[in-house]
GROMACS .gro file of C-alpha atoms in nm:
model
   88
    1UNK     CA    1  -1.267  -5.402   3.995
    2UNK     CA    2  -1.535  -5.317   3.744
    3UNK     CA    3  -1.423  -5.051   3.491
    4UNK     CA    4  -1.718  -4.816   3.414
    5UNK     CA    5  -1.566  -4.725   3.077
    6UNK     CA    6  -1.559  -5.078   2.937
    7UNK     CA    7  -1.716  -5.164   2.605
    8UNK     CA    8  -1.949  -5.409   2.778
    9UNK     CA    9  -2.095  -5.127   2.988
   10UNK     CA   10  -2.148  -4.922   2.674
   11UNK     CA   11  -2.319  -5.216   2.505
   12UNK     CA   12  -2.557  -5.252   2.797
   13UNK     CA   13  -2.643  -4.880   2.804
   14UNK     CA   14  -2.589  -4.713   2.462
   15UNK     CA   15  -2.742  -4.383   2.579
   16UNK     CA   16  -2.467  -4.351   2.840
   17UNK     CA   17  -2.208  -4.433   2.575
   18UNK     CA   18  -2.336  -4.162   2.343
   19UNK     CA   19  -2.356  -3.914   2.631
   20UNK     CA   20  -1.999  -3.999   2.734
   21UNK     CA   21  -1.873  -3.949   2.377
   22UNK     CA   22  -2.060  -3.621   2.351
   23UNK     CA   23  -1.906  -3.496   2.676
   24UNK     CA   24  -1.559  -3.588   2.542
   25UNK     CA   25  -1.631  -3.415   2.207
   26UNK     CA   26  -1.770  -3.101   2.370
   27UNK     CA   27  -1.472  -3.087   2.606
   28UNK     CA   28  -1.233  -3.115   2.311
   29UNK     CA   29  -1.417  -2.844   2.117
   30UNK     CA   30  -1.419  -2.613   2.419
   31UNK     CA   31  -1.045  -2.649   2.475
   32UNK     CA   32  -0.978  -2.610   2.103
   33UNK     CA   33  -1.190  -2.293   2.094
   34UNK     CA   34  -1.002  -2.149   2.390
   35UNK     CA   35  -0.667  -2.211   2.220
   36UNK     CA   36  -0.794  -2.063   1.894
   37UNK     CA   37  -0.927  -1.758   2.075
   38UNK     CA   38  -0.592  -1.707   2.250
   39UNK     CA   39  -0.408  -1.729   1.916
   40UNK     CA   40  -0.645  -1.478   1.755
   41UNK     CA   41  -0.608  -1.242   2.050
   42UNK     CA   42  -0.230  -1.258   2.022
   43UNK     CA   43  -0.246  -1.188   1.646
   44UNK     CA   44  -0.477  -0.891   1.707
   45UNK     CA   45  -0.240  -0.752   1.971
   46UNK     CA   46   0.048  -0.768   1.722
   47UNK     CA   47  -0.166  -0.608   1.453
   48UNK     CA   48  -0.275  -0.329   1.687
   49UNK     CA   49   0.083  -0.273   1.795
   50UNK     CA   50   0.197  -0.234   1.433
   51UNK     CA   51  -0.094  -0.003   1.358
   52UNK     CA   52  -0.018   0.207   1.665
   53UNK     CA   53   0.342   0.254   1.551
   54UNK     CA   54   0.228   0.358   1.202
   55UNK     CA   55  -0.029   0.600   1.344
   56UNK     CA   56   0.223   0.754   1.582
   57UNK     CA   57   0.459   0.814   1.289
   58UNK     CA   58   0.175   0.971   1.091
   59UNK     CA   59   0.075   1.195   1.383
   60UNK     CA   60   0.436   1.309   1.420
   61UNK     CA   61   0.451   1.389   1.050
   62UNK     CA   62   0.124   1.582   1.067
   63UNK     CA   63   0.243   1.776   1.373
   64UNK     CA   64   0.556   1.879   1.182
   65UNK     CA   65   0.342   1.985   0.887
   66UNK     CA   66   0.119   2.194   1.114
   67UNK     CA   67   0.423   2.368   1.262
   68UNK     CA   68   0.556   2.445   0.911
   69UNK     CA   69   0.218   2.586   0.807
   70UNK     CA   70   0.190   2.791   1.125
   71UNK     CA   71   0.534   2.940   1.059
   72UNK     CA   72   0.441   3.013   0.701
   73UNK     CA   73   0.113   3.170   0.814
   74UNK     CA   74   0.303   3.397   1.053
   75UNK     CA   75   0.527   3.510   0.769
   76UNK     CA   76   0.228   3.583   0.547
   77UNK     CA   77   0.051   3.770   0.829
   78UNK     CA   78   0.362   3.982   0.890
   79UNK     CA   79   0.384   4.069   0.521
   80UNK     CA   80   0.014   4.155   0.517
   81UNK     CA   81   0.054   4.381   0.819
   82UNK     CA   82   0.351   4.551   0.649
   83UNK     CA   83   0.144   4.604   0.334
   84UNK     CA   84  -0.146   4.748   0.532
   85UNK     CA   85   0.086   4.971   0.736
   86UNK     CA   86   0.255   5.104   0.420
   87UNK     CA   87  -0.083   5.219   0.282
   88UNK     CA   88  -0.147   5.450   0.577
   0.00000   0.00000   0.00000
């Protein structure tokens, strides 16, 4: 049985040999790129997850601050109304 990947075949047709090596190299680079992309995607998911947790904590803190300021504003408005009513 004649093996098409023998060195003798490559010697007879160097263009085919170079094309074969290029196909192997491109295949390797494609697979490597896919693995690298998957690793980057996973790292970005983790980063986004951490960022989401931090932002949720910040939003909660800001909501609490808004409630405190709203309560304080109500107190100030009540005092202002009392002051205006006492002038009448």
